[in-house]
Short mmCIF file of C-alpha atoms in Angstrom, two decimals:
data_model
loop_
_atom_site.label_atom_id
_atom_site.label_comp_id
_atom_site.label_asym_id
_atom_site.label_seq_id
_atom_site.Cartn_x
_atom_site.Cartn_y
_atom_site.Cartn_z
CA MET A 1 -6.08 -7.64 -21.43
CA THR A 2 -4.10 -10.72 -21.55
CA MET A 3 -1.72 -11.00 -18.83
CA GLU A 4 1.63 -12.88 -19.02
CA ARG A 5 1.94 -15.55 -16.38
CA SER A 6 4.66 -14.65 -13.86
CA SER A 7 7.38 -17.17 -13.04
CA ARG A 8 7.11 -18.53 -9.46
CA PRO A 9 8.42 -21.62 -7.61
CA ARG A 10 6.83 -25.00 -8.17
CA ARG A 11 4.30 -25.60 -5.72
CA ARG A 12 3.95 -28.65 -3.51
CA SER A 13 0.67 -30.78 -4.00
CA ARG A 14 -2.43 -29.80 -1.85
CA THR A 15 -4.88 -31.68 0.26
CA ILE A 16 -8.50 -32.24 -1.04
CA SER A 17 -9.59 -29.68 1.58
CA ALA A 18 -7.25 -27.01 0.35
CA VAL A 19 -8.63 -27.47 -3.15
CA VAL A 20 -12.06 -27.30 -1.79
CA SER A 21 -11.24 -24.10 -0.09
CA ALA A 22 -9.37 -22.63 -3.31
CA LEU A 23 -12.47 -23.27 -5.33
CA GLY A 24 -14.59 -21.30 -2.96
CA LEU A 25 -16.94 -24.03 -2.09
CA LEU A 26 -17.74 -22.61 1.16
CA GLY A 27 -21.45 -22.02 0.77
CA PRO A 28 -23.52 -19.55 -1.36
CA GLN A 29 -22.16 -16.24 -2.22
CA PRO A 30 -24.29 -13.01 -2.43
CA ALA A 31 -25.75 -12.42 -5.83
CA ALA A 32 -23.26 -9.68 -6.52
CA ALA A 33 -20.31 -11.93 -5.83
CA ALA A 34 -21.45 -14.42 -8.60
CA THR A 35 -20.86 -11.62 -11.24
CA PRO A 36 -17.71 -11.89 -13.26
CA PHE A 37 -14.56 -9.95 -12.66
CA ALA A 38 -15.01 -8.41 -16.13
CA ALA A 39 -13.18 -5.88 -18.28
CA VAL A 40 -14.79 -2.58 -18.97
CA ASP A 41 -13.79 0.33 -21.06
CA ALA A 42 -10.77 2.07 -19.79
CA SER A 43 -10.41 4.89 -22.50
CA LYS A 44 -11.96 7.71 -20.43
CA LEU A 45 -9.67 6.90 -17.23
CA LYS A 46 -6.91 9.49 -16.99
CA LEU A 47 -4.53 10.95 -14.36
CA THR A 48 -2.93 14.31 -14.56
CA ALA A 49 0.57 14.88 -13.26
CA GLY A 50 0.88 17.45 -10.67
CA ASP A 51 3.86 19.81 -9.24
CA PHE A 52 7.07 17.84 -9.41
CA SER A 53 9.31 20.70 -10.37
CA GLY A 54 8.31 22.95 -7.46
CA ARG A 55 8.77 20.09 -4.99
CA ALA A 56 12.13 19.33 -6.51
CA ALA A 57 13.22 22.92 -5.93
CA ALA A 58 12.13 22.81 -2.38
CA ILE A 59 13.83 19.55 -1.63
CA SER A 60 17.14 20.85 -3.10
CA ALA A 61 17.07 24.09 -1.26
CA LEU A 62 16.34 22.22 2.09
CA GLU A 63 19.07 19.57 1.64
CA THR A 64 21.78 21.84 0.21
CA SER A 65 21.20 24.42 2.95
CA GLY A 66 21.59 21.54 5.69
CA ARG A 67 18.27 22.60 7.22
CA VAL A 68 17.39 19.01 7.03
CA THR A 69 19.70 15.98 7.51
CA SER A 70 19.76 13.84 4.27
CA PHE A 71 21.52 10.77 3.28
CA THR A 72 21.71 11.22 -0.65
CA THR A 73 25.22 9.73 -0.80
CA GLN A 74 23.96 6.36 0.85
CA PRO A 75 21.75 3.67 -0.75
CA ALA A 76 18.10 4.52 -0.32
CA LEU A 77 16.79 3.51 3.02
CA ALA A 78 20.26 2.61 4.47
CA PRO A 79 19.92 4.68 7.64
CA VAL A 80 16.67 2.64 8.61
CA LEU A 81 18.05 -0.69 7.92
CA ASP A 82 20.83 -0.73 10.25
CA GLY A 83 19.31 -3.20 12.81
CA THR A 84 17.90 -0.55 15.05
CA GLY A 85 14.30 0.62 15.60
CA VAL A 86 10.98 -0.56 17.38
CA ALA A 87 10.82 -4.24 17.97
CA GLY A 88 7.76 -6.00 16.68
CA ARG A 89 6.65 -9.61 17.25
CA SER A 90 7.52 -12.43 14.96
CA GLY A 91 4.82 -14.92 13.83
CA LEU A 92 0.99 -14.48 13.58
CA CYS A 93 0.42 -13.58 17.28
CA HIS A 94 -3.34 -13.20 16.66
CA THR A 95 -6.09 -15.37 15.13
CA SER A 96 -5.67 -14.85 11.48
CA ASN A 97 -8.39 -17.14 10.14
CA LEU A 98 -5.96 -18.11 7.36
CA ASP A 99 -6.22 -21.63 5.77
CA PRO A 100 -3.23 -23.53 7.19
CA ALA A 101 -2.81 -25.34 3.94
CA TYR A 102 -1.43 -22.21 2.37
CA SER A 103 1.58 -22.05 4.85
CA PRO A 104 0.67 -18.55 6.44
CA LYS A 105 3.37 -16.61 7.87
CA GLY A 106 3.81 -13.14 9.16
CA PHE A 107 4.43 -10.60 12.09
CA CYS A 108 2.68 -8.29 14.50
CA TRP A 109 3.37 -4.67 15.35
CA ASN A 110 4.59 -3.69 18.94
CA ALA A 111 1.84 -3.19 21.51
CA ALA A 112 1.53 0.46 20.87
CA ASP A 113 0.98 0.14 17.20
CA ASP A 114 -1.11 -3.09 17.47
CA THR A 115 -3.67 -1.15 19.76
CA SER A 116 -3.26 2.31 18.48
CA SER A 117 -6.58 4.30 17.91
CA GLU A 118 -4.49 7.29 16.58
CA TRP A 119 -2.72 5.47 13.73
CA THR A 120 -4.14 2.78 11.34
CA PRO A 121 -2.35 0.55 8.95
CA GLN A 122 -3.73 0.44 5.40
CA GLY A 123 -1.29 -0.53 2.64
CA ILE A 124 1.57 -3.11 2.28
CA THR A 125 4.39 -3.47 -0.12
CA GLY A 126 8.01 -4.67 0.16
CA SER A 127 11.27 -5.45 -1.21
CA HIS A 128 9.50 -8.08 -3.39
CA ASP A 129 8.07 -5.25 -5.31
CA ALA A 130 11.04 -2.97 -5.48
CA GLN A 131 13.42 -5.28 -7.00
CA PRO A 132 12.58 -8.46 -9.08
CA GLY A 133 15.08 -10.39 -6.87
CA GLY A 134 12.92 -9.73 -3.89
CA THR A 135 15.54 -8.05 -1.58
CA TRP A 136 16.80 -4.48 -0.95
CA SER A 137 20.59 -3.95 -0.29
CA GLY A 138 20.55 -7.68 0.77
CA ARG A 139 17.49 -7.31 3.26
CA SER A 140 13.94 -8.46 3.11
CA VAL A 141 11.95 -5.35 3.84
CA GLN A 142 8.22 -4.57 4.17
CA ILE A 143 6.66 -1.13 4.03
CA ALA A 144 3.20 -0.46 5.43
CA SER A 145 1.33 2.83 5.03
CA TRP A 146 -0.76 4.39 7.93
CA HIS A 147 -3.12 7.41 8.34
CA ASN A 148 -3.89 9.21 11.64
CA ALA A 149 -7.41 9.52 13.22
CA ASN A 150 -8.48 12.66 11.46
CA ASN A 151 -6.67 12.11 8.30
CA THR A 152 -4.32 15.15 8.58
CA ARG A 153 -1.12 13.14 8.79
CA ALA A 154 0.33 9.96 7.08
CA ARG A 155 3.28 7.81 7.77
CA ILE A 156 5.13 4.52 6.56
CA THR A 157 6.78 1.93 8.78
CA VAL A 158 9.87 0.41 7.31
CA VAL A 159 10.16 -3.20 8.54
CA ASP A 160 13.15 -5.40 8.30
CA THR A 161 12.11 -8.88 8.12
CA THR A 162 15.26 -10.56 6.95
CA ASP A 163 15.52 -12.93 9.73
CA PRO A 164 12.09 -14.72 9.97
CA ALA A 165 13.01 -16.18 13.21
CA ALA A 166 13.75 -12.98 14.91
CA ALA A 167 11.36 -10.13 15.95
CA PRO A 168 11.15 -7.62 13.08
CA VAL A 169 12.44 -4.21 13.68
CA TYR A 170 11.12 -1.04 12.00
CA HIS A 171 11.25 2.66 11.96
CA ARG A 172 8.21 5.11 11.64
CA VAL A 173 8.58 7.79 8.93
CA LEU A 174 6.18 10.69 8.45
CA LEU A 175 5.11 11.53 4.97
CA VAL A 176 5.80 15.39 4.27
CA ASP A 177 5.29 17.80 1.48
CA PRO A 178 7.92 20.25 0.54
CA TYR A 179 7.09 23.79 -0.63
CA GLY A 180 8.95 27.03 -1.42
CA SER A 181 12.34 27.73 -2.80
CA GLY A 182 15.69 29.08 -1.60
CA ASP A 183 15.75 30.52 1.99
CA THR A 184 11.93 30.14 2.14
CA ALA A 185 11.70 26.36 1.38
CA ASN A 186 10.18 24.36 4.11
CA PHE A 187 7.89 21.24 4.58
CA GLU A 188 4.53 20.40 6.02
CA ALA A 189 2.64 17.23 6.79
CA VAL A 190 0.93 15.56 4.03
CA GLY A 191 -2.68 15.98 4.47
CA SER A 192 -2.26 19.31 6.41
CA PRO A 193 -5.48 21.24 6.26
CA THR A 194 -3.23 24.39 5.55
CA SER A 195 -1.55 22.73 2.67
CA HIS A 196 0.43 24.96 0.37
CA SER A 197 -0.04 22.42 -2.59
CA THR A 198 -2.39 22.52 -5.42
CA PRO A 199 -4.05 20.11 -5.42
CA LYS A 200 -4.23 19.79 -1.63
CA THR A 201 -2.73 16.51 -0.47
CA GLY A 202 -4.78 13.62 1.07
CA ALA A 203 -3.50 11.53 4.15
CA HIS A 204 -5.69 8.56 4.33
CA ALA A 205 -2.70 6.48 2.70
CA ASP A 206 -5.15 4.00 1.34
CA GLY A 207 -2.40 1.97 -0.36
CA VAL A 208 1.30 1.72 -0.96
CA ALA A 209 3.62 0.21 -3.71
CA TRP A 210 7.49 0.28 -3.95
CA TYR A 211 9.09 0.49 -7.29
CA GLY A 212 12.85 0.92 -7.51
CA ASN A 213 13.75 4.04 -5.53
CA LYS A 214 10.11 5.33 -5.73
CA LEU A 215 7.31 4.84 -3.34
CA PHE A 216 3.62 5.39 -4.44
CA VAL A 217 0.89 6.07 -2.00
CA ALA A 218 -2.73 6.00 -3.35
CA THR A 219 -5.25 8.09 -1.28
CA GLY A 220 -8.76 8.84 -2.77
CA HIS A 221 -8.15 10.74 -6.10
CA GLN A 222 -4.41 10.86 -5.62
CA ILE A 223 -1.32 8.68 -6.28
CA GLN A 224 1.53 10.54 -4.52
CA VAL A 225 5.18 9.85 -5.36
CA TYR A 226 8.04 9.71 -2.90
CA ASP A 227 11.74 9.19 -3.68
CA LEU A 228 13.27 6.89 -0.97
CA ARG A 229 16.79 8.47 -1.62
CA HIS A 230 15.48 11.65 0.05
CA LEU A 231 15.02 10.30 3.49
CA TRP A 232 15.47 12.81 6.36
CA LYS A 233 16.47 12.56 9.84
CA THR A 234 14.40 14.95 12.08
CA ASP A 235 14.29 16.00 15.64
CA SER A 236 11.67 13.99 17.58
CA GLY A 237 11.36 16.67 20.36
CA SER A 238 8.37 18.58 19.03
CA THR A 239 4.97 18.12 17.62
CA ASP A 240 5.73 20.62 14.96
CA VAL A 241 6.19 19.72 11.26
CA GLY A 242 8.81 21.60 9.32
CA VAL A 243 11.85 23.77 9.91
CA VAL A 244 11.25 25.78 13.10
CA ASP A 245 13.97 27.96 14.55
CA GLY A 246 16.55 26.14 12.58
CA LYS A 247 15.56 22.70 13.61
CA ALA A 248 13.60 20.16 11.22
CA TYR A 249 10.61 18.32 13.07
CA ALA A 250 8.16 15.78 11.95
CA ALA A 251 5.59 15.66 14.74
CA GLN A 252 7.80 13.62 17.02
CA HIS A 253 8.93 11.15 14.37
CA GLU A 254 12.58 10.58 13.86
CA TRP A 255 12.47 10.50 10.10
CA ALA A 256 10.50 12.14 7.29
CA LEU A 257 10.11 11.38 3.62
CA PRO A 258 9.41 14.40 1.21
CA MET A 259 6.74 13.93 -1.56
CA ILE A 260 8.28 14.56 -5.04
CA GLY A 261 5.11 14.65 -7.18
CA ILE A 262 1.60 13.66 -7.48
CA TYR A 263 -0.83 12.34 -10.03
CA SER A 264 -4.58 12.89 -9.49
CA ASN A 265 -8.03 12.39 -11.32
CA ALA A 266 -10.15 14.79 -9.22
CA ALA A 267 -9.88 17.32 -6.37
CA LEU A 268 -9.32 16.04 -2.87
CA GLY A 269 -12.61 15.07 -1.32
CA ALA A 270 -14.37 14.85 -4.45
CA PRO A 271 -17.16 12.11 -4.80
CA CYS A 272 -16.02 8.57 -5.90
CA SER A 273 -17.26 6.80 -8.99
CA ASP A 274 -20.80 6.21 -10.01
CA THR A 275 -22.25 3.56 -12.45
CA ALA A 276 -20.08 4.99 -15.27
CA PRO A 277 -17.01 6.04 -13.46
CA THR A 278 -14.33 8.42 -15.06
CA THR A 279 -12.75 9.58 -11.72
CA PRO A 280 -12.88 6.69 -9.48
CA CYS A 281 -11.23 6.78 -5.88
CA MET A 282 -8.04 4.84 -5.56
CA THR A 283 -8.49 2.95 -2.22
CA SER A 284 -6.01 0.34 -2.58
CA LEU A 285 -2.64 0.02 -4.45
CA SER A 286 -0.31 -2.79 -5.65
CA LEU A 287 2.33 -3.32 -7.98
CA ASP A 288 2.13 -5.80 -11.04
CA ARG A 289 5.33 -6.68 -12.71
CA THR A 290 3.77 -9.29 -15.28
CA GLY A 291 4.13 -7.95 -18.82
CA THR A 292 4.65 -4.27 -18.90
CA ASP A 293 4.96 -2.97 -15.28
CA GLY A 294 1.89 -1.26 -13.83
CA LEU A 295 0.09 -0.07 -10.73
CA ILE A 296 -3.19 -1.67 -9.75
CA VAL A 297 -5.82 0.34 -7.99
CA SER A 298 -9.31 -0.56 -6.83
CA GLU A 299 -12.27 1.24 -5.16
CA ILE A 300 -14.21 0.09 -2.20
CA GLY A 301 -18.00 -0.43 -2.79
CA ALA A 302 -20.51 -1.51 -0.21
CA GLN A 303 -22.01 -4.30 -2.66
CA GLY A 304 -19.12 -4.52 -5.05
CA GLY A 305 -19.19 -3.54 -8.73
CA ARG A 306 -16.51 -0.84 -8.25
CA PRO A 307 -13.64 -0.41 -10.73
CA LEU A 308 -10.11 -1.79 -10.71
CA VAL A 309 -7.73 0.12 -12.89
CA ARG A 310 -4.29 -0.65 -14.26
CA TRP A 311 -1.96 2.41 -14.72
CA PRO A 312 1.26 1.86 -16.81
CA LEU A 313 4.73 2.57 -15.32
CA ASN A 314 7.82 3.49 -17.09
CA ALA A 315 10.81 1.40 -15.91
CA THR A 316 13.28 4.09 -17.11
CA THR A 317 11.85 6.93 -14.97
CA ALA A 318 10.24 4.68 -12.28
CA LEU A 319 7.22 6.88 -12.66
CA LEU A 320 3.73 6.60 -14.11
CA GLN A 321 3.97 6.82 -17.74
CA THR A 322 2.49 10.01 -19.10
CA ASP A 323 2.27 11.46 -22.71
CA ALA A 324 5.12 13.81 -21.88
CA ALA A 325 8.91 13.01 -22.16
CA ASP A 326 9.91 12.80 -18.42
CA ASP A 327 6.55 11.59 -16.90
CA THR A 328 6.48 14.47 -14.44
CA THR A 329 3.94 16.45 -16.62
CA GLY A 330 1.05 15.51 -18.96
CA THR A 331 -1.60 12.74 -18.67
CA VAL A 332 -1.45 9.17 -17.75
CA ALA A 333 -3.88 6.96 -19.68
CA ALA A 334 -5.19 3.74 -17.98
CA ALA A 335 -3.84 0.48 -19.58
CA ALA A 336 -7.01 -1.53 -18.64
CA ALA A 337 -9.97 -1.60 -16.08
CA TYR A 338 -12.35 -4.14 -14.69
CA ARG A 339 -15.29 -4.18 -12.36
CA VAL A 340 -14.90 -6.16 -9.14
CA PRO A 341 -17.97 -7.81 -7.75
CA VAL A 342 -16.50 -8.38 -4.25
CA TRP A 343 -18.36 -6.59 -1.50
CA LYS A 344 -16.40 -3.90 0.28
CA VAL A 345 -13.15 -4.81 -1.54
CA GLN A 346 -10.21 -3.30 0.24
CA GLY A 347 -7.15 -4.60 -1.58
CA ALA A 348 -6.46 -6.00 -4.99
CA ALA A 349 -3.23 -7.69 -6.39
CA THR A 350 -2.39 -10.09 -9.23
CA ASP A 351 0.22 -12.82 -9.88
CA GLY A 352 -0.38 -12.50 -13.69
CA THR A 353 -2.98 -15.30 -13.87
CA TYR A 354 -5.25 -14.56 -10.86
CA TYR A 355 -6.48 -11.49 -9.34
CA TYR A 356 -6.87 -11.48 -5.53
CA PHE A 357 -9.29 -9.47 -3.58
CA SER A 358 -9.69 -8.72 0.13
CA GLY A 359 -13.23 -8.15 1.04
CA GLU A 360 -16.28 -9.27 2.97
CA CYS A 361 -16.95 -12.92 3.21
CA PRO A 362 -20.05 -14.28 1.42
CA GLU A 363 -21.77 -15.48 4.47
CA THR A 364 -21.21 -12.18 6.34
CA ALA A 365 -21.56 -9.68 3.52
CA GLY A 366 -23.32 -6.54 4.56
CA THR A 367 -22.46 -7.11 8.17
CA THR A 368 -21.76 -4.17 10.56
CA ASN A 369 -19.63 -6.29 12.87
CA SER A 370 -15.92 -5.41 12.32
CA ASP A 371 -14.78 -8.43 14.20
CA VAL A 372 -15.99 -11.14 11.71
CA PRO A 373 -13.34 -12.62 9.38
CA TYR A 374 -12.67 -10.96 5.94
CA CYS A 375 -12.04 -13.24 3.00
CA VAL A 376 -9.32 -13.41 0.21
CA HIS A 377 -11.08 -13.99 -2.99
CA ARG A 378 -9.54 -14.67 -6.55
CA ALA A 379 -10.59 -14.82 -10.09
CA LYS A 380 -9.23 -14.78 -13.66
CA PRO A 381 -10.57 -12.06 -15.74
CA GLY A 382 -14.05 -13.04 -16.93
CA GLU A 383 -14.57 -15.50 -14.18
CA ALA A 384 -16.70 -14.94 -10.83
CA PRO A 385 -14.53 -14.62 -7.78
CA HIS A 386 -14.35 -17.41 -5.23
CA VAL A 387 -13.12 -17.50 -1.87
CA LEU A 388 -9.53 -18.63 -1.38
CA THR A 389 -9.43 -18.28 2.40
CA LYS A 390 -10.74 -16.48 5.33
CA ALA A 391 -8.44 -13.78 6.63
CA PRO A 392 -8.09 -11.33 9.56
CA PRO A 393 -10.96 -8.92 10.25
CA LEU A 394 -10.81 -5.61 8.13
CA THR A 395 -7.96 -7.07 5.92
CA GLN A 396 -6.73 -4.06 3.77
CA ASN A 397 -4.34 -4.21 0.88
CA LEU A 398 -2.68 -7.12 -0.70
CA SER A 399 0.68 -7.37 -2.44
CA TRP A 400 2.04 -10.15 -4.64
CA SER A 401 5.65 -11.37 -4.27
CA PRO A 402 6.87 -12.95 -7.61
CA SER A 403 10.18 -13.94 -6.11
CA ALA A 404 8.53 -16.06 -3.46
CA GLY A 405 5.17 -16.84 -4.94
CA ARG A 406 3.49 -15.48 -1.92
CA LEU A 407 0.51 -13.05 -1.28
CA TRP A 408 1.06 -10.40 1.26
CA GLY A 409 -1.63 -8.72 3.34
CA LEU A 410 -2.30 -6.82 6.46
CA ASN A 411 -5.51 -5.77 8.51
CA GLU A 412 -6.41 -2.54 10.25
CA ARG A 413 -8.79 -4.04 12.98
CA ALA A 414 -7.53 -3.16 16.52
CA ASN A 415 -8.71 -3.73 20.16
CA TYR A 416 -8.50 -0.38 21.88
CA ALA A 417 -9.46 -1.73 25.39
CA PRO A 418 -6.91 -0.95 28.10
CA GLY A 419 -4.38 -3.84 28.35
CA ALA A 420 -5.64 -5.35 25.15
CA LEU A 421 -3.40 -7.61 23.11
CA GLY A 422 -4.55 -6.18 19.83
CA LYS A 423 -5.82 -7.85 16.57
CA ARG A 424 -3.43 -6.52 13.87
CA VAL A 425 -1.38 -8.84 11.88
CA VAL A 426 0.83 -8.78 8.68
CA PHE A 427 0.68 -11.98 6.82
CA SER A 428 1.68 -13.90 3.78
CA LEU A 429 0.41 -17.08 2.25
CA ASP A 430 1.27 -19.58 -0.52
CA PRO A 431 -1.75 -19.75 -2.72
CA PRO A 432 -2.19 -22.86 -5.19
CA ALA A 433 -1.10 -22.49 -8.75
#
């Protein structure tokens, strides 16, 4: 597929060393990484829309009854962009391994999230995805997705990064799944083993992308959909999830966000792809606004060769485009597919010219050491990926900001030792044109 080049700011000249780094002249790559990032047949790749109508009924019943506190008369996310929240740390407070020629910037979580063994960050998106101008209600905002240790709960963090010189502030929001109708309507944690939904929902929260008022979360064989206008305030005084004795709880979170629908290609827990995949797992997610808007998903593979798929979005509904009128039923057909030769690819994004991949570095491919640097690779379709820069260990999802011409990413590696300083960072960098 020919991609239109996205508009981005003129870049300053680079040093010779930066050009060498950009070309990936950092030593030999594994044989698999010399394979081109090549297009493959996408005609058999489909997603099926799940239950949007039942969730809509449950959300309406819960909000109109007052059993949850909602903010549907306010702009989406307004209650968590009021300057309050948990204080993170500005700057790249841990070793990032990023090439300084690409002006790396970023922030860190607070100490509890930086070193948590219960919650692990996976996906990254932001207001740069939500709106072409790059801001949301005049704020610069990042959203990260997280999963808990046993994959029975998922959450997002909504981070206000408007003032780059100040410590970012953020709120933690539990992802929940509404069910029932009328007086029986309630909600449960996404990923609950006793889920009322069909298909049952996954909670690994592998990737996240923000598109208008909608938030997409990819996890295994599912792309879940959330509407940010349905943010709920919950009572943090219980580990329960749902309305219990007249109070709404979200496992000690002060906020909850209900799922509105789901797209899937296989049952929860089904195997991932083989050499001729029709139902690949979706282990990363990013937004592509070049040409017709779409979602980019990739699948991790120990030695590469796993698929990357582009799914079409409908800008009118802000949903994946199905063969039905309102995109809440029917089937989504993939717009394009490729094979990614990067080993253990954890994230993928595109600026319309290049695709960027986070994965193992050539010189440490196949390692079992989780503390070695990852690498950000890039390639045009039909070319073999080359290393752009080293990156933090276990770098996960990537996200492209068209308005700033910067690539965002985050990593999951933590240091769990008592008194540890952590190893998790959220970063952005300015790659060469």
